[in-house]
Coordinates of C-alpha atoms in Angstrom, one line a residue:
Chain A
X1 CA 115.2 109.4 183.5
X2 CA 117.3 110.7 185.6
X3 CA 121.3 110.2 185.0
X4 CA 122.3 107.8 188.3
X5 CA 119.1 105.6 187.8
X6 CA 120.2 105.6 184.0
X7 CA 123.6 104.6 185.2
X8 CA 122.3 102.0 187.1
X9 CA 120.2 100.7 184.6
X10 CA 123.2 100.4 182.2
X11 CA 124.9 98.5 185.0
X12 CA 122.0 96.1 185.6
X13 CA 122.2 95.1 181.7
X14 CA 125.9 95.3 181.3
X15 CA 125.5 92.6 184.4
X16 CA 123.0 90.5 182.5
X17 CA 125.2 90.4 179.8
X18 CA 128.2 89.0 181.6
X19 CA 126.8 86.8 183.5
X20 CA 124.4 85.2 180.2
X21 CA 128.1 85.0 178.6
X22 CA 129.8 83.6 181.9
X23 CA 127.1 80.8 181.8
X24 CA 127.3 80.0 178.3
X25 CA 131.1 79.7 178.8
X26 CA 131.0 77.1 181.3
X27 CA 128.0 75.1 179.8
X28 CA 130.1 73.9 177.3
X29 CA 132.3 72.4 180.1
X30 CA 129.0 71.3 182.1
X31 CA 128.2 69.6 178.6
X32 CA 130.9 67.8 178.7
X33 CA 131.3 66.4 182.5
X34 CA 127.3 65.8 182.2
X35 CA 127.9 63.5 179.1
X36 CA 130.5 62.0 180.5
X37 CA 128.9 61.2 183.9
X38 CA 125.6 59.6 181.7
X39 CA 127.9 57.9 179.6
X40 CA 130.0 56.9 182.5
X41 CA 133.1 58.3 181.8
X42 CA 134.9 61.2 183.0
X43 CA 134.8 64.2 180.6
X44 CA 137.2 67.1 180.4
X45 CA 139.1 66.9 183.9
X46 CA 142.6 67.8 183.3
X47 CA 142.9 71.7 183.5
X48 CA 142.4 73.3 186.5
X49 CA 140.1 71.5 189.3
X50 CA 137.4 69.2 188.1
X51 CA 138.5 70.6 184.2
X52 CA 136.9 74.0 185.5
X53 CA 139.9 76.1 183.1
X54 CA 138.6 73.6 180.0
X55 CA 136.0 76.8 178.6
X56 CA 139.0 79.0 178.8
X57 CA 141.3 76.7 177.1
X58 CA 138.8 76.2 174.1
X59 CA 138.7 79.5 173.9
X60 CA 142.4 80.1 173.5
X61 CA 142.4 77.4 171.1
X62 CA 139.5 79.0 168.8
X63 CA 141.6 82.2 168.9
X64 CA 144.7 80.5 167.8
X65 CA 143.1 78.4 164.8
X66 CA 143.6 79.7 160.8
X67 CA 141.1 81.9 160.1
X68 CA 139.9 80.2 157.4
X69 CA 137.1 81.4 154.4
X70 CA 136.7 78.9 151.8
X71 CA 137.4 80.1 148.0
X72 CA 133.8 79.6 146.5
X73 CA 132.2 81.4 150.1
X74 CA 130.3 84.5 150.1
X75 CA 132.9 86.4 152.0
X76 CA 130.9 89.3 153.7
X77 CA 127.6 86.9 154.0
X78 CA 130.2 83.8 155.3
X79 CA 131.0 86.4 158.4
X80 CA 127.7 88.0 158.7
X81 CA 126.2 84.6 159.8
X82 CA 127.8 83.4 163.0
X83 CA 127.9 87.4 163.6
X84 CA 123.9 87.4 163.3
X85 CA 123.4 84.4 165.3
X86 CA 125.4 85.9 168.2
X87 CA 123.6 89.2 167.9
X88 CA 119.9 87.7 168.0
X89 CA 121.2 85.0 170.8
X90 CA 122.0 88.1 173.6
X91 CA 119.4 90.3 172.1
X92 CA 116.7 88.1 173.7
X93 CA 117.5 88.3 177.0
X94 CA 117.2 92.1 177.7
X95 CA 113.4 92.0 178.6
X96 CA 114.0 88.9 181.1
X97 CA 112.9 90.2 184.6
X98 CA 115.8 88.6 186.8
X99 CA 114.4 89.5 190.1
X100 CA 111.9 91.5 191.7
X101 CA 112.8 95.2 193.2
X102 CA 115.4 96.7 194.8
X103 CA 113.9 99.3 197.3
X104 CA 116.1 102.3 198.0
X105 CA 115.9 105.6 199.4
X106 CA 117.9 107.5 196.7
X107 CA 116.6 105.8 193.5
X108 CA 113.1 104.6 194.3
X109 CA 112.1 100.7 193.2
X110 CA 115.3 99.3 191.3
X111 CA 114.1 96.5 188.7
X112 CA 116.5 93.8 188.2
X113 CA 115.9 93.7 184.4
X114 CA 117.0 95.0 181.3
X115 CA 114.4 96.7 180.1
X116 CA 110.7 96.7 181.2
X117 CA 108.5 97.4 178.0
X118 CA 104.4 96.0 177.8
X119 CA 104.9 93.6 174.7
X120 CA 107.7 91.3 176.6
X121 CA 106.4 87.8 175.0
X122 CA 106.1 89.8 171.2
X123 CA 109.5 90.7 172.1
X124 CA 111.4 87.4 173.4
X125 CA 108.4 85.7 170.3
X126 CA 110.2 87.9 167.6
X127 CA 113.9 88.1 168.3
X128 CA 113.2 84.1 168.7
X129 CA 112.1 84.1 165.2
X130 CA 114.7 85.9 163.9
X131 CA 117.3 83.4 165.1
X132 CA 117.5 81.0 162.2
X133 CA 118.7 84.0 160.3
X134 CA 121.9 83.1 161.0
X135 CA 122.3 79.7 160.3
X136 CA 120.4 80.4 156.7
X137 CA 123.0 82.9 156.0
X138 CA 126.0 80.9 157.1
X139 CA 124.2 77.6 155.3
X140 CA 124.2 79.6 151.9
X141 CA 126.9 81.5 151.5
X142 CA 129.5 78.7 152.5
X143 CA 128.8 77.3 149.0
X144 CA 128.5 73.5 150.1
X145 CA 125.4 71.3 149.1
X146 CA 125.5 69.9 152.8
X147 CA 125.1 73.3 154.6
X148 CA 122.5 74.9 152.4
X149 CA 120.5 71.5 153.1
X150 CA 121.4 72.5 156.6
X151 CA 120.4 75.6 156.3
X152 CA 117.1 74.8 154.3
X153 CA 116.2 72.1 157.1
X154 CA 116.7 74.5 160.2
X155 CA 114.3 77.1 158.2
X156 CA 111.6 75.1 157.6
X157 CA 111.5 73.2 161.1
X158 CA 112.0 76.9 162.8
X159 CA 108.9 78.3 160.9
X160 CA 107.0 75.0 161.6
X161 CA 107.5 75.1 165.5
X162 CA 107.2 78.7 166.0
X163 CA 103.2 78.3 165.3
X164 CA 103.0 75.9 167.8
X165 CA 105.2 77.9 170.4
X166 CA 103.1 81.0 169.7
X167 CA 100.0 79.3 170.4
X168 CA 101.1 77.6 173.9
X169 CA 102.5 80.9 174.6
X170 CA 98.4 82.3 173.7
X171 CA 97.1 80.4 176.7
X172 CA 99.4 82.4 179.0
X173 CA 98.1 85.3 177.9
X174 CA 94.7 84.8 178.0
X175 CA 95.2 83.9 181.7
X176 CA 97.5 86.3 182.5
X177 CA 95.8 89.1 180.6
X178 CA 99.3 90.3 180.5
X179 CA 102.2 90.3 177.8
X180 CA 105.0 92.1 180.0
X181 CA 106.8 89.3 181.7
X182 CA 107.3 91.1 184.6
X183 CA 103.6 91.2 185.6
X184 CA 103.3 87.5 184.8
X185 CA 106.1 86.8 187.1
X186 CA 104.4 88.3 189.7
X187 CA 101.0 87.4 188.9
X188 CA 102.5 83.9 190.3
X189 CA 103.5 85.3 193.3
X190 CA 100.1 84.7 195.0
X191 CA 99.5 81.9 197.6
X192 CA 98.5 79.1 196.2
X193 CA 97.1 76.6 198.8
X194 CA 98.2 79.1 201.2
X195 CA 101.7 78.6 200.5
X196 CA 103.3 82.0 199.6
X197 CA 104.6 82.7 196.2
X198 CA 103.5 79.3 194.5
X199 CA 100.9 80.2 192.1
X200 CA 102.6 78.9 189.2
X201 CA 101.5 78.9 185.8
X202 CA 102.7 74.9 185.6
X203 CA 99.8 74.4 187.4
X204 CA 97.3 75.6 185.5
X205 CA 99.2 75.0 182.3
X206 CA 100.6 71.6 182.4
X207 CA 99.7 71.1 178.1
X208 CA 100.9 74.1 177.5
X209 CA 104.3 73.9 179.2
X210 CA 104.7 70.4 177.6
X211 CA 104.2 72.0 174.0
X212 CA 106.7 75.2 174.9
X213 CA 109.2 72.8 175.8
X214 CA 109.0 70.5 173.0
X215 CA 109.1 74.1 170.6
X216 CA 112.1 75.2 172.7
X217 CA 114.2 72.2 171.9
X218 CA 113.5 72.2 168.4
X219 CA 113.8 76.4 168.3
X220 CA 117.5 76.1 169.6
X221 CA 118.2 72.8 167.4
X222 CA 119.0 70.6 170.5
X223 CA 119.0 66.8 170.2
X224 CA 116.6 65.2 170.2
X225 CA 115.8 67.8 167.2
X226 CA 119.1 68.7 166.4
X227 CA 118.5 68.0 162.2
X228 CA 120.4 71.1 160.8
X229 CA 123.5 69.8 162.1
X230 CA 123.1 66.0 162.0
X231 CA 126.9 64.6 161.8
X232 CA 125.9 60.9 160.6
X233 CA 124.0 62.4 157.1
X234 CA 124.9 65.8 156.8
X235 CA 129.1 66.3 157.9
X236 CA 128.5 69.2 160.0
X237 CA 125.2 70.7 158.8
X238 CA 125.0 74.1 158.4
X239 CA 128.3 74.7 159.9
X240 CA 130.2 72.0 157.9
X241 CA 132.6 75.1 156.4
X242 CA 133.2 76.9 159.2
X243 CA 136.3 76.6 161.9
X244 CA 138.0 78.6 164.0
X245 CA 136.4 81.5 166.2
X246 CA 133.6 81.7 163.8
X247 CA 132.3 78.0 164.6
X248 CA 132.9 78.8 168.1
X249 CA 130.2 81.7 167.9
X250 CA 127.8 79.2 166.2
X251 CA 128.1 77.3 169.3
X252 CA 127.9 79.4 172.0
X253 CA 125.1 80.9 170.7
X254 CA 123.5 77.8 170.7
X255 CA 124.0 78.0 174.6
X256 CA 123.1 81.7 175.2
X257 CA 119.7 80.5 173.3
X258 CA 119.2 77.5 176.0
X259 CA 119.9 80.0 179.1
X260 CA 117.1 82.7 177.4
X261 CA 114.9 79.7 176.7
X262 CA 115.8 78.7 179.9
X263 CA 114.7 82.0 181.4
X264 CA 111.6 82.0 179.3
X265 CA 110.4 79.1 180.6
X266 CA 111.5 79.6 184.4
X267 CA 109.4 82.7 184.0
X268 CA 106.3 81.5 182.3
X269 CA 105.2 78.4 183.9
X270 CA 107.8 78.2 187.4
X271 CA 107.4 81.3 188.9
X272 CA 110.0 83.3 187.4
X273 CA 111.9 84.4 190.6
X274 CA 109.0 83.6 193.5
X275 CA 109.9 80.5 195.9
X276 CA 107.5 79.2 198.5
X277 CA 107.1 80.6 201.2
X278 CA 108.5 83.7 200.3
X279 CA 106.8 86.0 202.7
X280 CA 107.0 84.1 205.7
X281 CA 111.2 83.6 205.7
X282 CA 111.3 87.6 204.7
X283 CA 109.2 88.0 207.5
X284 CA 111.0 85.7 209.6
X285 CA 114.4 87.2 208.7
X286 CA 113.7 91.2 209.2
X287 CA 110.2 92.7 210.3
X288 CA 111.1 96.5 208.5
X289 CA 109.0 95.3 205.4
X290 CA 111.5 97.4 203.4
X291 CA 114.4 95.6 204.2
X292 CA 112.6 92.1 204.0
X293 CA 111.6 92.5 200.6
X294 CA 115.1 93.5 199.4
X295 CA 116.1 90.0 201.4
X296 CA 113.3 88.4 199.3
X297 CA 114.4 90.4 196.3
X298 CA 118.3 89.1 196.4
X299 CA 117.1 85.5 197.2
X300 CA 114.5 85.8 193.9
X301 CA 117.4 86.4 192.3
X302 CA 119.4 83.6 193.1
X303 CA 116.0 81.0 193.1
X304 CA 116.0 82.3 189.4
X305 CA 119.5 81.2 188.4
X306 CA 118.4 77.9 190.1
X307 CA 115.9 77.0 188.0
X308 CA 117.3 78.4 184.9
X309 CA 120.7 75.8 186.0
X310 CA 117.8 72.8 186.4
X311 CA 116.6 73.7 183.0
X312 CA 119.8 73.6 180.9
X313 CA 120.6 70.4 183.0
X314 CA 117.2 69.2 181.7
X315 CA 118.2 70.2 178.2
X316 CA 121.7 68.7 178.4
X317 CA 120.1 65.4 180.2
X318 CA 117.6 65.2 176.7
X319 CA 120.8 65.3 174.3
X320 CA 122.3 62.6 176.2
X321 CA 119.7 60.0 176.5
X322 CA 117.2 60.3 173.2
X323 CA 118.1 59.5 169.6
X324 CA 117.3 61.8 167.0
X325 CA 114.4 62.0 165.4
X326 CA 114.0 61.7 161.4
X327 CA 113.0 64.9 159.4
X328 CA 109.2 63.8 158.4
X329 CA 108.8 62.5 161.9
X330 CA 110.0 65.8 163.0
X331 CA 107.2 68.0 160.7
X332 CA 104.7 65.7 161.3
X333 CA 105.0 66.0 165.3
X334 CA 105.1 69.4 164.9
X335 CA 102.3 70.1 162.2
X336 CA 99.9 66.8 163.0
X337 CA 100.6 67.0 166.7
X338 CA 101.7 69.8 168.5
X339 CA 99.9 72.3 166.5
X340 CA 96.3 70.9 166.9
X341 CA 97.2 70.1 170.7
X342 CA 98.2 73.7 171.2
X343 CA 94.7 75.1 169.7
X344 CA 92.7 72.1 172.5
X345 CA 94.8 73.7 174.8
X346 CA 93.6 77.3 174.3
X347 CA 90.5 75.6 173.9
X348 CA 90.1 74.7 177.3
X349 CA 92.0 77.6 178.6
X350 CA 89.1 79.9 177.3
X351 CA 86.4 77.6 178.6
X352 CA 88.0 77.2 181.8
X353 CA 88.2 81.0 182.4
X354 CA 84.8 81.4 181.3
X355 CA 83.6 78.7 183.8
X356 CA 85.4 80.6 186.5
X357 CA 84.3 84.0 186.2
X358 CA 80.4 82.2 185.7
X359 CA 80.6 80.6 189.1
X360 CA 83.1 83.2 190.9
X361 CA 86.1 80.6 191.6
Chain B
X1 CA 116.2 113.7 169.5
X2 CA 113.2 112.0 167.8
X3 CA 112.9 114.7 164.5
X4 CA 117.1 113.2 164.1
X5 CA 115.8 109.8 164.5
X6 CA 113.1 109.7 162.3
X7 CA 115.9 111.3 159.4
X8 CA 118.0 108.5 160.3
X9 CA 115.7 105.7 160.3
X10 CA 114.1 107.3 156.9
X11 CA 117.4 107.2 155.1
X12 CA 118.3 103.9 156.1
X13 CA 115.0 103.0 155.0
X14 CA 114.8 104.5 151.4
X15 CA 118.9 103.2 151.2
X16 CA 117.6 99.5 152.0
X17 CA 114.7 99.9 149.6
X18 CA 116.7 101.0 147.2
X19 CA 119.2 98.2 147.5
X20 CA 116.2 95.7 147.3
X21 CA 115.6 96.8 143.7
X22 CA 119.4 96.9 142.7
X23 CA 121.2 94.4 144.0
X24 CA 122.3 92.0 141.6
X25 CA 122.0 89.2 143.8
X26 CA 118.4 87.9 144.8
X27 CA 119.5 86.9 148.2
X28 CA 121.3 90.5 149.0
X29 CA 117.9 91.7 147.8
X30 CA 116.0 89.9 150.7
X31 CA 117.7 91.1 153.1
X32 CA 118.0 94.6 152.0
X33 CA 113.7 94.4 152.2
X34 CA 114.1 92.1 155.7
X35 CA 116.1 95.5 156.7
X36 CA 113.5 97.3 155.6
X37 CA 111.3 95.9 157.7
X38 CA 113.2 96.3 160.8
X39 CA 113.5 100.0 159.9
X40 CA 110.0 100.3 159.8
X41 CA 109.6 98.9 162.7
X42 CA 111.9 101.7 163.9
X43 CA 109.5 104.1 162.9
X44 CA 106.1 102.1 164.3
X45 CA 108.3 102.4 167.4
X46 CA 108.8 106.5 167.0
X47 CA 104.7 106.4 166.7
X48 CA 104.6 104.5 170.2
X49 CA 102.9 102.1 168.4
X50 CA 104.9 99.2 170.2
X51 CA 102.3 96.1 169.1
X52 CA 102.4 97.2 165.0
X53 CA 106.2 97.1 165.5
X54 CA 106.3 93.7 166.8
X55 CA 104.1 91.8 165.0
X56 CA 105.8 93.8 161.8
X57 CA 108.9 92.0 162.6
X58 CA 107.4 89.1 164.0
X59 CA 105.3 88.2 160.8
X60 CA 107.3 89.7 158.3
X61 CA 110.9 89.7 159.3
X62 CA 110.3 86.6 161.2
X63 CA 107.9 84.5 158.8
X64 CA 107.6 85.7 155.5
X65 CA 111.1 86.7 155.1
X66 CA 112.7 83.6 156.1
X67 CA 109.8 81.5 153.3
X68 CA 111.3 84.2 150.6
X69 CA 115.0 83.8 151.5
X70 CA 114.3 80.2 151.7
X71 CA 112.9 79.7 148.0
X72 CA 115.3 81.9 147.0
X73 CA 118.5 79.5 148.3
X74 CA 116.8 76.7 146.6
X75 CA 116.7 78.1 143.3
X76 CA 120.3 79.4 143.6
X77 CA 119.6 82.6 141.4
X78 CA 123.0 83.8 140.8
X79 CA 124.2 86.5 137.7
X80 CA 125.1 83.7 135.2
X81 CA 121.7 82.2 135.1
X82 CA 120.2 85.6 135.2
X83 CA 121.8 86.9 132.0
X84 CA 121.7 83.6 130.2
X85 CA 117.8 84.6 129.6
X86 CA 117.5 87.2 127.5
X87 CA 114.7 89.3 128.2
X88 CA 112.7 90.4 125.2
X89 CA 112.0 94.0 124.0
X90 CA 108.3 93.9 124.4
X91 CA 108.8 92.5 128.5
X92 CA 111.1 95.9 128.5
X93 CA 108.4 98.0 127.1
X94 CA 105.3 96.4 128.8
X95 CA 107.7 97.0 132.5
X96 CA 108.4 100.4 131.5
X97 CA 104.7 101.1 131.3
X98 CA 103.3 99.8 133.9
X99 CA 106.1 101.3 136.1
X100 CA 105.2 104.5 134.5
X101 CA 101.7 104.1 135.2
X102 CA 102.5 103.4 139.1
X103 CA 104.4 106.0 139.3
X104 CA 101.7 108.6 137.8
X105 CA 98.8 107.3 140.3
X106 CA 101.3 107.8 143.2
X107 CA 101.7 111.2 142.4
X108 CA 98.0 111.8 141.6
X109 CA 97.0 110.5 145.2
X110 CA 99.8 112.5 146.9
X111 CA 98.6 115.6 145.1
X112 CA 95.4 115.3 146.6
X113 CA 96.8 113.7 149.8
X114 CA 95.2 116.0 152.7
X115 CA 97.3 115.5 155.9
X116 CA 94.8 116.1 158.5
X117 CA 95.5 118.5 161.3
X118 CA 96.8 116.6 164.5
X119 CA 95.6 118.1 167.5
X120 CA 98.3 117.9 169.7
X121 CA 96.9 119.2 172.8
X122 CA 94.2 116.5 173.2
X123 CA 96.5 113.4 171.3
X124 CA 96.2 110.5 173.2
X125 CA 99.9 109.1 172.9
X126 CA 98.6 105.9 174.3
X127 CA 96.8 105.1 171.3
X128 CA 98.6 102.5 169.7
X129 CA 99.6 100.3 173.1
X130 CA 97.7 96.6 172.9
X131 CA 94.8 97.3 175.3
X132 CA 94.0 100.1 173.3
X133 CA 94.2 98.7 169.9
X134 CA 92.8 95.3 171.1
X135 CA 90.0 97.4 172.2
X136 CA 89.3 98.8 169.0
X137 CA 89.6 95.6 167.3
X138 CA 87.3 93.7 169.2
X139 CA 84.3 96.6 169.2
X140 CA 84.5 99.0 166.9
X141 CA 86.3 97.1 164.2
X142 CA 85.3 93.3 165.0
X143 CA 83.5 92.7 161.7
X144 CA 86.4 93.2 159.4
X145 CA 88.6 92.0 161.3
X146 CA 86.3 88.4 161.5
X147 CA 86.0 88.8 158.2
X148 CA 89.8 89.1 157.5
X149 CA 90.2 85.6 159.7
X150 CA 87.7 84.2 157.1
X151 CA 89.9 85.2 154.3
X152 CA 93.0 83.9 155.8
X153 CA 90.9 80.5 156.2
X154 CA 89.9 80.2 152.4
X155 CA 93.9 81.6 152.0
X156 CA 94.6 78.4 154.2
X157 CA 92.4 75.9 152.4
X158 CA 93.7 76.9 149.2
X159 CA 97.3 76.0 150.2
X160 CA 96.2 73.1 151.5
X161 CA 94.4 71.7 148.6
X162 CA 97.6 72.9 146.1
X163 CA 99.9 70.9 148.1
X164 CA 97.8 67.7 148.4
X165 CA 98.6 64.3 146.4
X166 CA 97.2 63.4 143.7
X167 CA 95.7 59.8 144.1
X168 CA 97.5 58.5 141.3
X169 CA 101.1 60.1 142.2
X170 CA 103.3 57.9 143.1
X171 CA 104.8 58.6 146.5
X172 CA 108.6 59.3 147.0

């Protein structure tokens, strides 16, 4: 590669890295106001307009607080594991196509995406796995009964839904004939119905996005499946020993995961960033076909922050409004239920695409 | 660029591998071999074999790894434990020994180890990308690789029928 398109590149992730941290910053404000709007009350609304300075001033406060390593800890291990959970939180998100291309006469097609690379799902599917690493680590080396069992429970229900999120994810792929999420994404910008840039995967997928977002919530340990760090049995769970900065990395993590997850999901079954009628307001807008599809391109872009913003809501909506669910009722929904659901669904996947290419649909 | 690479990646490799077999601790022993893995990985990757590295990290670093470090916590191995057991001069002997023994059958298979001549001209680079190696799977390999599923299956059945209830355990 040349050096400018090199440059460029590095500014397209350095962008995808600020903004994936901008948004986690002010979820944990949106958090907030959205709890306090279901639970009719009015949330964090004292610094700056609407609380919008509230991120910044937990921020300052985590920075302030004792730094604080308990005497029985694992010292290096104690650090390593908000550290690690921060790392394989922002890793995920490089192979996330953000929008389509940016057509230039100097630099050719411009992709709006970290990296493009064939195996996109094997990536985002491994780095996901990877992510209880650092609650495990954290869990164990504080030295406290109540975080290893923390630790111990987000292990086991992180290997249990992972099968099941795999195998949702296996239908895709045998539609799509793809892994690079790039090509899925616009794979679904076909007319569907003769509406431009609506052939979404939801449509075709409905079981399979049902069992992806079940394996998300659980994956990123959100209410309603939120058992590592259940307050009423287990203090804090897996981060019971931790304060300061350190806890603060726990948590944001926790949001960087929902925004990827988010992304993953916009991606898969909505479209990633096609809207309807995509060709016919580019085509409305400029006739040169080059400038058009840069319009396109820029509006992709901010269709796909749209849908990843309806997503966290969704996410933030859940943890507000269901209980949480008990530990055997947990495994057993995911071993007993989701599991065998996700292997009927590739099921009839397969004999749906063999029915099509028999009759020529 | 890649011949420094490779050097790296190999040291970091050999220096985790090593740290697996002398850490004190069990758990820094885990993941010393779950960084082994990832640097393995790192060299499927210098092979361009992008679908081996994947699913090397996805099934070992992500799965297997976390079951091991998992046991591992539970039992709370620490040193005290450790050198409360004393381990007996005949397990010393009978480790040395079969160590030695390992060791001798490495060397005798490297000796005759032929590295065969890669014809670099007419390498096909693309070779270990997923349509290629599904490909191969599915035609010229498909009846070990069926036959592998089936192991995995009586693997499967055998875990299940270990972890069932006896009828006349009591539930807790």
């Amino acid at each position: 590669m040349e050096i400018p398109a090199l440059a460029i590149q590095a500014l397209i992730i350095l962008a995808i890295f600020g903004i994936t941290l901008l948004i986690a910053t002010y979820c944990t404000w949106a958090e907030r106001r959205i709890a306090g709007f279901l639970q009719d009350r009015p949330g964090p609304n004292r610094v700056g307009p609407w609380g919008l300075g509230q991120p910044l001033a937990d921020a300052v406060k985590l920075f302030f607080k004792e730094e604080f390593i308990p005497a029985t800890a694992n010292k290096w291990l104690f650090i390593a594991g908000p550290s690690l959970a921060m790392l394989t939180a922002l890793m995920s998100s490089a192979v996330v196509p953000f929008g389509n291309t940016i057509l230039s006469d100097e630099f050719g097609a411009i992709r709006i995406q970290g990296i493009e690379v064939n195996i996109g799902m094997l990536y985002i599917f491994g780095v996901v796995s990877l992510g209880v690493y650092g609650i495990m680590i954290g869990g164990w080396a504080s030295n406290n009964k109540f975080s290893l069992l923390g630790a111990i429970r987000a292990a086991s229900q992180n290997i249990s839904y992972e099968i099941a999120l795999g195998l949702s994810l296996i239908a895709v792929l045998m539609m799509t004939g793809t892994l690079s999420l790039r090509e899925i994404a616009l794979q679904q910008a076909e007319p569907l119905f003769g509406i431009s840039g609506m052939n979404w995967n939801i449509f075709y997928q409905p079981l399979g996005f049902i069992i992806f977002l079940t394996c998300a919530f659980a994956e990123t340990n959100r209410t309603p499946f939120d058992l590592p760090e259940s307050e009423a049995e287990l203090v804090g769970g897996y981060h019971t020993e931790y304060g300061s900065m350190k806890l603060g990395l726990y948590l944001f993590a926790e949001y960087v995961n929902i925004i990827v997850v988010s992304a993953v999901m916009s991606t898969l079954y909505f479209g990633g960033f096609n809207f309807p009628f995509q060709n016919e307001i580019g085509a409305l807008l400029s006739s040169d076909p080059k400038v058009a599809h840069n319009i396109i391109t820029v509006m992709g872009i901010g269709v796909f922050f749209l849908k990843i913003f309806a997503f966290i809501f969704f996410f933030m909506w859940v943890r507000w409004t269901l209980p949480r669910f008990r530990y055997d009722q947990l495994l057993n929904l995911g071993w007993k239920g989701l599991i065998p659901l996700s292997i009927i669904n590739i099921i009839l996947t397969g004999t749906a695409i063999l029915l099509s290419e028999h009759f020529g649909w | 660029m890649t011949g420094n690479l490779f050097y790296f990646l190999t040291f970091l490799t050999l220096f985790a591998a090593l740290g697996v077999v002398f850490s004190k601790n069990p758990v820094y022993s885990v993941l010393c071999l779950i960084l082994t893995f990832f640097t393995l990985s790192g060299h499927y990757i210098l092979l361009n074999a992008q679908f081996v590295a994947a699913v090397n990290i996805i099934v070992y670093a992500g799965a297997i790894m976390v079951l091991f470090l998992f046991v591992i916590m539970f039992l709370n191995l620490n040193q005290e434990t450790e050198e409360t057991q004393h381990k007996s001069t005949l397990m010393k002997v009978a480790g040395v020994i079969s160590g030695g023994l390992l060791l001798v059958i490495m060397i005798a298979v490297l000796k005759d180890a032929e590295l065969g001549a890669v014809d670099t001209a007419n390498f096909n680079s693309q070779i270990g990308l997923v349509e290629n190696l599904g490909q191969l799977l599915f035609t010229k390999y498909l009846l070990p690789f069926e036959l592998v599923s089936v192991l995995f299956l009586s693997a499967m059945v055998g875990a299940v029928m270990l972890g069932k209830k006896e009828t006349q355990q009591r539930h807790f």
